[in-house]
Coordinates of C-alpha atoms in Angstrom, one line a residue:
M747 CA 94.1 74.7 104.2
K748 CA 96.6 77.1 102.4
T749 CA 97.2 73.8 99.8
A750 CA 93.4 73.8 98.9
L751 CA 93.8 77.6 98.5
R752 CA 96.2 77.4 96.6
E753 CA 94.3 75.0 94.2
N754 CA 91.0 77.0 94.4
I755 CA 93.1 80.0 93.3
F756 CA 94.8 78.4 90.2
Q757 CA 91.6 76.7 89.4
A758 CA 89.7 80.2 89.2
L759 CA 92.6 81.7 86.8
D760 CA 92.5 78.3 84.6
T761 CA 88.3 79.5 84.5
I762 CA 88.8 82.5 83.5
R763 CA 91.6 82.1 80.6
T764 CA 88.9 79.3 79.6
H765 CA 86.1 81.4 79.2
K766 CA 87.7 85.1 78.6
M767 CA 84.9 87.0 77.0
R768 CA 82.7 86.3 79.7
S769 CA 85.3 86.7 82.5
T770 CA 86.4 90.1 80.9
L771 CA 82.8 91.4 80.8
V772 CA 82.6 90.9 84.7
I773 CA 85.7 92.1 85.2
L774 CA 84.9 95.3 83.2
G775 CA 81.9 96.0 85.5
V776 CA 84.0 96.0 88.5
A777 CA 86.8 97.9 86.8
I778 CA 84.6 100.7 85.8
G779 CA 83.1 101.4 89.2
V780 CA 86.4 101.2 90.7
T781 CA 88.3 103.5 88.1
T782 CA 85.5 106.5 88.4
L783 CA 86.1 106.3 92.3
M784 CA 89.5 105.7 92.3
A785 CA 90.0 108.8 89.7
M786 CA 88.2 111.6 91.1
V787 CA 89.2 110.6 95.2
S788 CA 92.9 110.4 94.0
I789 CA 92.3 114.6 92.7
L790 CA 89.9 115.5 95.4
T791 CA 92.3 114.1 98.0
G792 CA 95.2 116.0 96.5
L793 CA 93.5 118.8 96.2
S794 CA 92.3 118.7 99.8
L795 CA 96.1 117.8 101.2
S796 CA 97.7 120.7 99.3
I797 CA 95.1 123.6 100.4
N798 CA 95.4 122.1 104.2
A799 CA 99.1 121.9 103.7
S800 CA 99.6 125.6 102.3
I801 CA 96.7 127.0 105.0
S802 CA 98.7 125.0 108.1
S803 CA 101.6 126.6 106.7
S804 CA 103.1 128.8 109.1
D805 CA 103.6 131.9 107.2
N806 CA 100.7 131.3 105.0
V807 CA 97.6 133.8 104.4
V808 CA 95.8 133.4 107.7
V809 CA 93.1 136.3 107.4
N810 CA 91.3 137.6 104.1
L811 CA 90.2 140.9 104.8
T812 CA 87.7 141.4 101.7
K813 CA 84.7 143.5 100.4
F814 CA 82.3 140.4 100.8
D815 CA 82.7 137.1 102.3
F816 CA 83.8 135.2 98.8
L817 CA 82.8 131.7 100.4
G818 CA 79.4 132.6 100.7
G819 CA 76.7 134.3 102.9
D820 CA 73.3 136.1 102.6
V821 CA 74.2 139.3 101.6
D822 CA 72.6 140.4 97.9
L823 CA 74.4 141.7 94.9
K824 CA 73.4 145.1 95.1
E825 CA 74.8 145.2 98.9
I826 CA 77.6 144.3 97.5
Q827 CA 78.4 147.0 94.9
A828 CA 77.1 149.5 97.3
R829 CA 79.9 148.4 99.8
P830 CA 83.0 150.5 99.8
D831 CA 86.4 149.2 98.1
L832 CA 89.3 148.2 99.6
E833 CA 91.5 151.2 99.5
P834 CA 95.8 151.0 99.5
E835 CA 94.9 153.3 102.4
D836 CA 93.4 150.9 104.5
W837 CA 96.1 148.5 103.4
D838 CA 98.7 151.5 104.7
M839 CA 96.3 151.9 108.3
I840 CA 96.5 148.1 109.1
R841 CA 100.5 147.8 108.2
N842 CA 101.1 150.9 110.7
T843 CA 98.5 150.4 113.4
V844 CA 96.9 146.8 113.8
K845 CA 99.9 145.5 116.0
S846 CA 98.8 141.8 115.8
V847 CA 100.0 141.2 112.4
R848 CA 103.3 140.9 110.5
L849 CA 102.7 140.5 107.0
V850 CA 99.9 142.3 105.3
D851 CA 99.7 142.2 101.1
Y852 CA 97.1 144.2 98.7
Q853 CA 96.0 142.7 96.0
Q854 CA 94.2 143.8 93.4
Q855 CA 92.8 141.5 90.3
P856 CA 91.2 142.0 87.3
Q857 CA 87.2 140.9 87.3
G858 CA 85.4 138.7 84.7
G859 CA 89.0 136.9 84.0
R860 CA 90.3 139.7 82.0
L861 CA 93.5 137.9 80.0
Y862 CA 96.5 139.9 78.0
L863 CA 99.4 138.7 76.1
A864 CA 102.6 139.5 77.1
H865 CA 105.8 140.2 74.5
Y866 CA 109.5 140.1 74.4
Q867 CA 110.9 140.4 71.0
D868 CA 109.3 137.7 68.6
R869 CA 108.0 135.7 71.5
R870 CA 104.5 135.7 73.2
T871 CA 102.9 134.3 76.3
R872 CA 100.3 132.1 76.2
P873 CA 96.8 134.3 77.7
L874 CA 97.6 135.3 81.5
S875 CA 96.5 137.5 84.0
V876 CA 98.0 140.8 85.5
A877 CA 97.6 141.1 89.0
G878 CA 99.0 144.5 91.4
M879 CA 100.4 143.3 94.6
S880 CA 102.5 144.7 97.5
P881 CA 106.0 143.9 98.3
D882 CA 105.1 141.4 100.9
F883 CA 102.5 139.1 98.8
Q884 CA 105.9 136.6 98.0
R885 CA 106.3 136.0 102.0
V886 CA 102.5 135.5 102.5
Y887 CA 102.4 132.9 100.0
L888 CA 106.1 131.6 100.7
I889 CA 106.8 131.0 96.5
P890 CA 110.1 130.4 95.7
L891 CA 112.0 132.8 93.3
A892 CA 113.7 131.2 90.0
V893 CA 115.8 134.4 89.6
G894 CA 116.0 137.6 90.6
R895 CA 114.2 139.4 93.4
F896 CA 110.5 140.8 94.5
F897 CA 110.1 144.1 93.7
N898 CA 110.1 147.0 96.7
Q899 CA 108.7 149.4 98.5
D900 CA 110.4 152.4 96.6
E901 CA 109.1 150.6 93.7
L902 CA 105.7 150.6 95.1
A903 CA 105.6 154.3 96.3
R904 CA 107.3 155.8 92.5
N905 CA 104.6 153.5 90.4
K906 CA 107.5 152.4 88.6
R907 CA 106.7 149.7 86.0
V908 CA 108.5 146.5 87.1
C909 CA 107.3 143.2 87.1
V910 CA 107.5 139.8 88.5
L911 CA 107.2 137.1 86.1
G912 CA 105.1 133.8 86.9
K913 CA 106.5 130.1 85.7
G914 CA 104.0 130.2 82.9
P915 CA 105.5 133.2 81.1
L916 CA 109.0 132.5 82.4
E917 CA 109.1 129.8 80.4
D918 CA 107.5 131.1 77.3
L919 CA 109.4 134.4 76.9
F920 CA 112.8 133.1 78.4
P921 CA 113.0 129.5 77.9
D922 CA 117.0 129.5 78.1
I923 CA 118.0 133.4 78.6
D924 CA 118.5 135.5 82.1
P925 CA 115.1 137.5 82.1
I926 CA 116.6 139.8 84.7
G927 CA 116.5 143.4 83.0
K928 CA 114.4 142.4 80.0
R929 CA 111.8 144.0 79.0
V930 CA 108.3 142.8 78.4
R931 CA 105.4 144.6 76.9
V932 CA 102.0 144.4 77.6
R933 CA 99.5 146.5 76.3
G934 CA 101.7 149.0 74.4
E935 CA 103.8 149.7 78.0
A936 CA 107.3 147.8 78.8
Y937 CA 107.8 146.4 81.9
E938 CA 111.0 145.7 83.5
V939 CA 111.8 142.0 84.6
V940 CA 113.1 141.9 88.3
G941 CA 112.5 138.2 89.4
A942 CA 110.4 135.2 88.1
F943 CA 109.0 132.4 90.4
Q944 CA 109.8 129.3 90.2
G945 CA 106.4 127.6 91.0
R946 CA 105.4 125.3 93.8
E947 CA 103.7 122.2 94.1
S948 CA 100.5 123.7 95.8
V949 CA 96.8 125.5 95.5
F950 CA 98.2 128.7 96.4
G951 CA 101.6 128.4 94.6
S952 CA 99.9 128.0 91.2
I953 CA 98.5 131.7 92.2
A954 CA 101.7 133.2 90.0
D955 CA 102.2 130.4 87.6
N956 CA 100.2 132.3 84.8
F957 CA 100.4 135.9 86.1
L958 CA 102.7 138.9 85.4
I959 CA 102.7 140.5 89.3
I960 CA 103.6 144.3 89.3
P961 CA 103.5 146.9 92.2
F962 CA 99.8 147.5 92.8
T963 CA 100.3 151.1 92.1
T964 CA 101.5 150.5 88.8
Y965 CA 98.4 148.1 88.3
R966 CA 96.0 150.7 89.1
K967 CA 97.6 153.6 87.2
D968 CA 97.6 150.7 83.8
F969 CA 95.1 148.3 84.4
A970 CA 92.7 148.9 87.1
R971 CA 88.7 149.5 86.1
P972 CA 85.9 150.4 88.4
D973 CA 84.9 146.4 89.0
D974 CA 88.0 144.7 90.2
S975 CA 88.8 143.8 93.3
A976 CA 90.8 144.0 96.0
I977 CA 91.9 142.1 99.2
I978 CA 94.3 142.2 102.0
P979 CA 95.7 139.3 103.0
M980 CA 96.9 139.5 106.6
V981 CA 100.0 137.0 108.6
P982 CA 99.4 137.3 112.4
K983 CA 102.6 137.8 114.5
E984 CA 104.2 135.0 116.6
G985 CA 101.9 134.7 119.9
Y986 CA 98.6 136.5 118.3
S987 CA 95.7 134.3 117.3
V988 CA 93.8 134.7 114.3
D989 CA 91.0 136.2 116.4
E990 CA 92.8 138.8 117.9
V991 CA 93.7 139.8 114.5
M992 CA 90.1 139.6 112.9
G993 CA 89.1 142.4 116.2
E994 CA 91.8 144.5 115.7
V995 CA 91.2 144.7 112.1
R996 CA 87.5 144.8 112.4
G997 CA 87.3 147.7 114.9
L998 CA 89.8 149.3 112.5
M999 CA 87.6 148.8 109.8
R1000 CA 84.5 149.9 111.0
G1001 CA 86.0 153.2 112.3
R1002 CA 87.3 154.1 109.0
H1003 CA 83.7 153.1 107.9
K1004 CA 82.3 155.4 110.0
L1005 CA 79.6 152.2 111.4
R1006 CA 77.6 152.7 114.3
P1007 CA 76.9 150.0 116.9
G1008 CA 74.4 147.9 115.6
D1009 CA 75.6 148.4 112.3
E1010 CA 76.2 145.3 110.2
D1011 CA 80.0 145.2 109.1
D1012 CA 80.2 146.1 105.5
F1013 CA 83.3 144.3 104.9
A1014 CA 84.1 140.4 105.9
L1015 CA 87.1 138.8 107.3
V1016 CA 87.8 135.1 106.3
P1017 CA 89.9 133.1 108.4
A1018 CA 91.7 129.7 107.0
D1019 CA 89.7 127.5 109.0
R1020 CA 86.3 128.4 107.1
I1021 CA 88.7 127.9 103.6
Q1022 CA 89.7 124.6 105.0
S1023 CA 85.7 123.6 106.6
F1024 CA 84.3 125.7 102.4
I1025 CA 86.7 122.8 100.8
E1026 CA 85.4 119.9 102.8
N1027 CA 81.7 121.4 102.1
I1028 CA 82.7 121.0 98.2
T1029 CA 84.3 117.4 98.0
A1030 CA 81.5 115.9 100.3
P1031 CA 79.0 116.1 97.9
F1032 CA 81.0 115.0 95.0
A1033 CA 82.2 111.9 97.1
L1034 CA 78.8 111.0 98.4
V1035 CA 77.9 111.0 94.5
L1036 CA 81.0 109.2 93.0
T1037 CA 80.4 106.5 96.2
V1038 CA 76.8 106.0 94.5
I1039 CA 78.0 105.9 90.8
S1040 CA 80.7 103.3 91.8
S1041 CA 78.3 101.1 93.8
I1042 CA 76.6 100.9 90.6
G1043 CA 78.8 99.9 88.9
L1044 CA 80.3 97.0 91.6
M1045 CA 76.0 96.2 91.6
V1046 CA 76.4 95.5 87.7
G1047 CA 79.7 93.9 87.9
G1048 CA 78.5 91.8 91.2
I1049 CA 75.0 90.6 89.0
G1050 CA 77.6 89.5 86.3
V1051 CA 79.5 87.4 88.7
M1052 CA 76.1 85.5 89.8
A1053 CA 74.9 85.0 86.4
I1054 CA 78.4 83.6 85.2
M1055 CA 78.9 81.5 87.9
L1056 CA 75.3 80.1 87.9
V1057 CA 76.6 79.1 84.0
S1058 CA 79.7 77.9 85.4
V1059 CA 78.0 75.8 87.9
T1060 CA 75.5 74.4 85.1
E1061 CA 78.7 73.7 82.7
R1062 CA 80.7 72.2 85.5
T1063 CA 77.9 69.6 87.0
R1064 CA 79.2 66.2 86.1
E1065 CA 82.6 67.6 87.4
I1066 CA 81.0 68.7 90.9
G1067 CA 79.7 65.2 90.8
I1068 CA 82.6 63.4 90.8
R1069 CA 84.4 65.3 92.6
K1070 CA 81.6 65.3 95.5
A1071 CA 82.0 60.9 94.8
V1072 CA 85.7 60.8 95.0
G1073 CA 85.4 62.8 98.7
A1074 CA 85.5 66.6 98.0
T1075 CA 83.1 68.1 101.1
R1076 CA 80.2 70.3 100.5
A1077 CA 82.7 73.2 102.1
A1078 CA 85.3 72.5 99.3
I1079 CA 82.9 73.0 96.6
L1080 CA 81.7 75.9 98.3
G1081 CA 85.5 77.1 98.5
Q1082 CA 86.2 77.0 95.5
F1083 CA 83.2 78.3 93.7
L1084 CA 83.7 80.9 95.9
T1085 CA 87.2 81.9 95.3
E1086 CA 86.6 82.0 91.9
A1087 CA 84.3 84.4 92.2
V1088 CA 86.0 86.9 94.3
T1089 CA 89.1 86.0 91.9
L1090 CA 87.2 87.7 89.4
T1091 CA 85.9 90.8 91.5
G1092 CA 89.6 91.1 92.6
I1093 CA 91.2 91.3 89.6
G1094 CA 88.6 94.2 88.2
G1095 CA 89.1 96.2 91.4
L1096 CA 92.9 95.9 91.0
A1097 CA 92.4 96.9 87.2
G1098 CA 90.2 100.0 88.4
M1099 CA 92.5 100.5 91.5
L1100 CA 95.8 101.1 88.9
A1101 CA 93.6 102.5 86.0
G1102 CA 91.6 105.1 88.2
L1103 CA 95.4 106.4 89.8
G1104 CA 96.4 106.4 86.5
I1105 CA 93.8 108.9 84.7
A1106 CA 93.8 110.9 88.3
R1107 CA 97.9 111.3 87.3
G1108 CA 97.3 112.3 83.9
V1109 CA 95.0 114.7 84.4
S1110 CA 96.8 116.3 87.6
M1111 CA 100.1 116.5 84.4
V1112 CA 97.6 118.3 81.9
T1113 CA 95.6 120.8 84.2
G1114 CA 98.0 121.2 87.3
L1115 CA 95.4 120.0 89.9
P1116 CA 97.3 118.1 92.5
A1117 CA 96.8 114.4 92.7
A1118 CA 97.8 112.0 95.2
I1119 CA 97.2 108.5 96.1
P1120 CA 94.5 107.9 98.8
W1121 CA 96.2 104.3 100.4
V1122 CA 93.2 103.9 102.4
W1123 CA 90.9 104.1 99.6
V1124 CA 93.3 101.9 97.6
A1125 CA 92.7 99.2 100.0
I1126 CA 89.2 99.9 100.6
S1127 CA 88.7 99.5 96.6
I1128 CA 90.1 96.2 96.9
L1129 CA 88.5 94.8 100.0
V1130 CA 84.9 96.3 98.7
S1131 CA 85.4 94.0 95.2
A1132 CA 86.6 91.0 96.8
G1133 CA 83.6 91.5 99.1
V1134 CA 81.3 92.4 95.9
G1135 CA 82.8 88.6 94.7
L1136 CA 81.9 86.9 98.1
I1137 CA 78.4 88.0 98.2
F1138 CA 77.5 87.7 94.6
G1139 CA 79.0 84.7 94.5
M1140 CA 77.6 82.7 97.5
Y1141 CA 74.2 81.5 95.7
P1142 CA 76.0 80.0 92.8
A1143 CA 78.5 78.4 95.4
V1144 CA 75.8 77.3 97.7
Q1145 CA 74.0 75.6 95.0
A1146 CA 77.3 73.9 93.3
A1147 CA 78.0 72.5 97.0
R1148 CA 74.1 71.2 97.3
L1149 CA 74.1 69.4 93.8
D1150 CA 73.6 65.5 95.2
P1151 CA 76.4 63.6 93.6
V1152 CA 74.6 60.7 91.8
D1153 CA 72.2 63.4 89.7
A1154 CA 75.0 65.3 89.0
I1155 CA 77.3 62.6 87.4
R1156 CA 74.0 61.6 85.5
H1157 CA 73.8 65.5 84.4
E1158 CA 74.2 65.9 80.4

């Protein structure tokens, strides 16, 4: 059995070498379908794993208090604009009165993607974002510092012009010198560097990669516009659940906004599990579309396999007749041609899998999007490719196995 299979594989490889052009076309047809699937599944898997790992971290953001539900909802634009903004007083009240929270951050960031340039001597950064944060930002997001420290409560209270550099600005302005104590200029104002982020391989870590972060009090003085958004991320104390945090904060905010019983909330609380569900809801349609596209590619490859195998049966009719005349069984002939078909599509699947992972890795290096090797899909892609060869190679193989040896030998 093993010897026959080995001989069939060698025969299949010899046939591929003999008919390079048409074999290559079949392999490409299968490979393109698998490449598309593997590249996008790798990126989607990496993105999902990174977000889930960040969210599931014990010290990570668990609940976001926002002006509106940024994951979607039925609130219209006019209602959102009419809602009260989240103010530093809300942050301060939560810190001092909500017993279920351990860390509370206040973030104010530009709307509409406003970007700035930071300068140090004759160097300048690539366009970056400037964001105002509270001293709890680093502990909430667990982004390690490469050098220095994060700004403190005193610097926040005194509206100090201090900053923490993201990984990108650090590399742009201070590639080979210590940045601590240096002053970078943005829009004509100088900000003293007190720390710089190391960066982190996660989606939340990338928040700080191309940012210049300053105390939110300083941001409100130097950069804020009326349309800028603010959010308040919170981390529960040990022993308190997300629901307890949401309940306490909801009661506090309804009181601060003077809402009556029956009034709808004019703010939103977004827990981590909703973010995970949101990501899954986004990636699921992509996965479905990619599966359909890949299936079309595999179908085209399968039709190519059938066509080439039928041509191969015609060309080798005399060979089949001679083999049957000297004792080859129908099963042996069937096995030979099925092995050739599976070998063709298997090579295409393997090539497509490697190409897809390579493309995903390249995209990850260029864009910073995380990518992962989805081992289940690796196995599925190879098995499906082999299955395509088995299905579409069956008809030509059966035709070959049914040939009458006498008629086959007479074939010109």
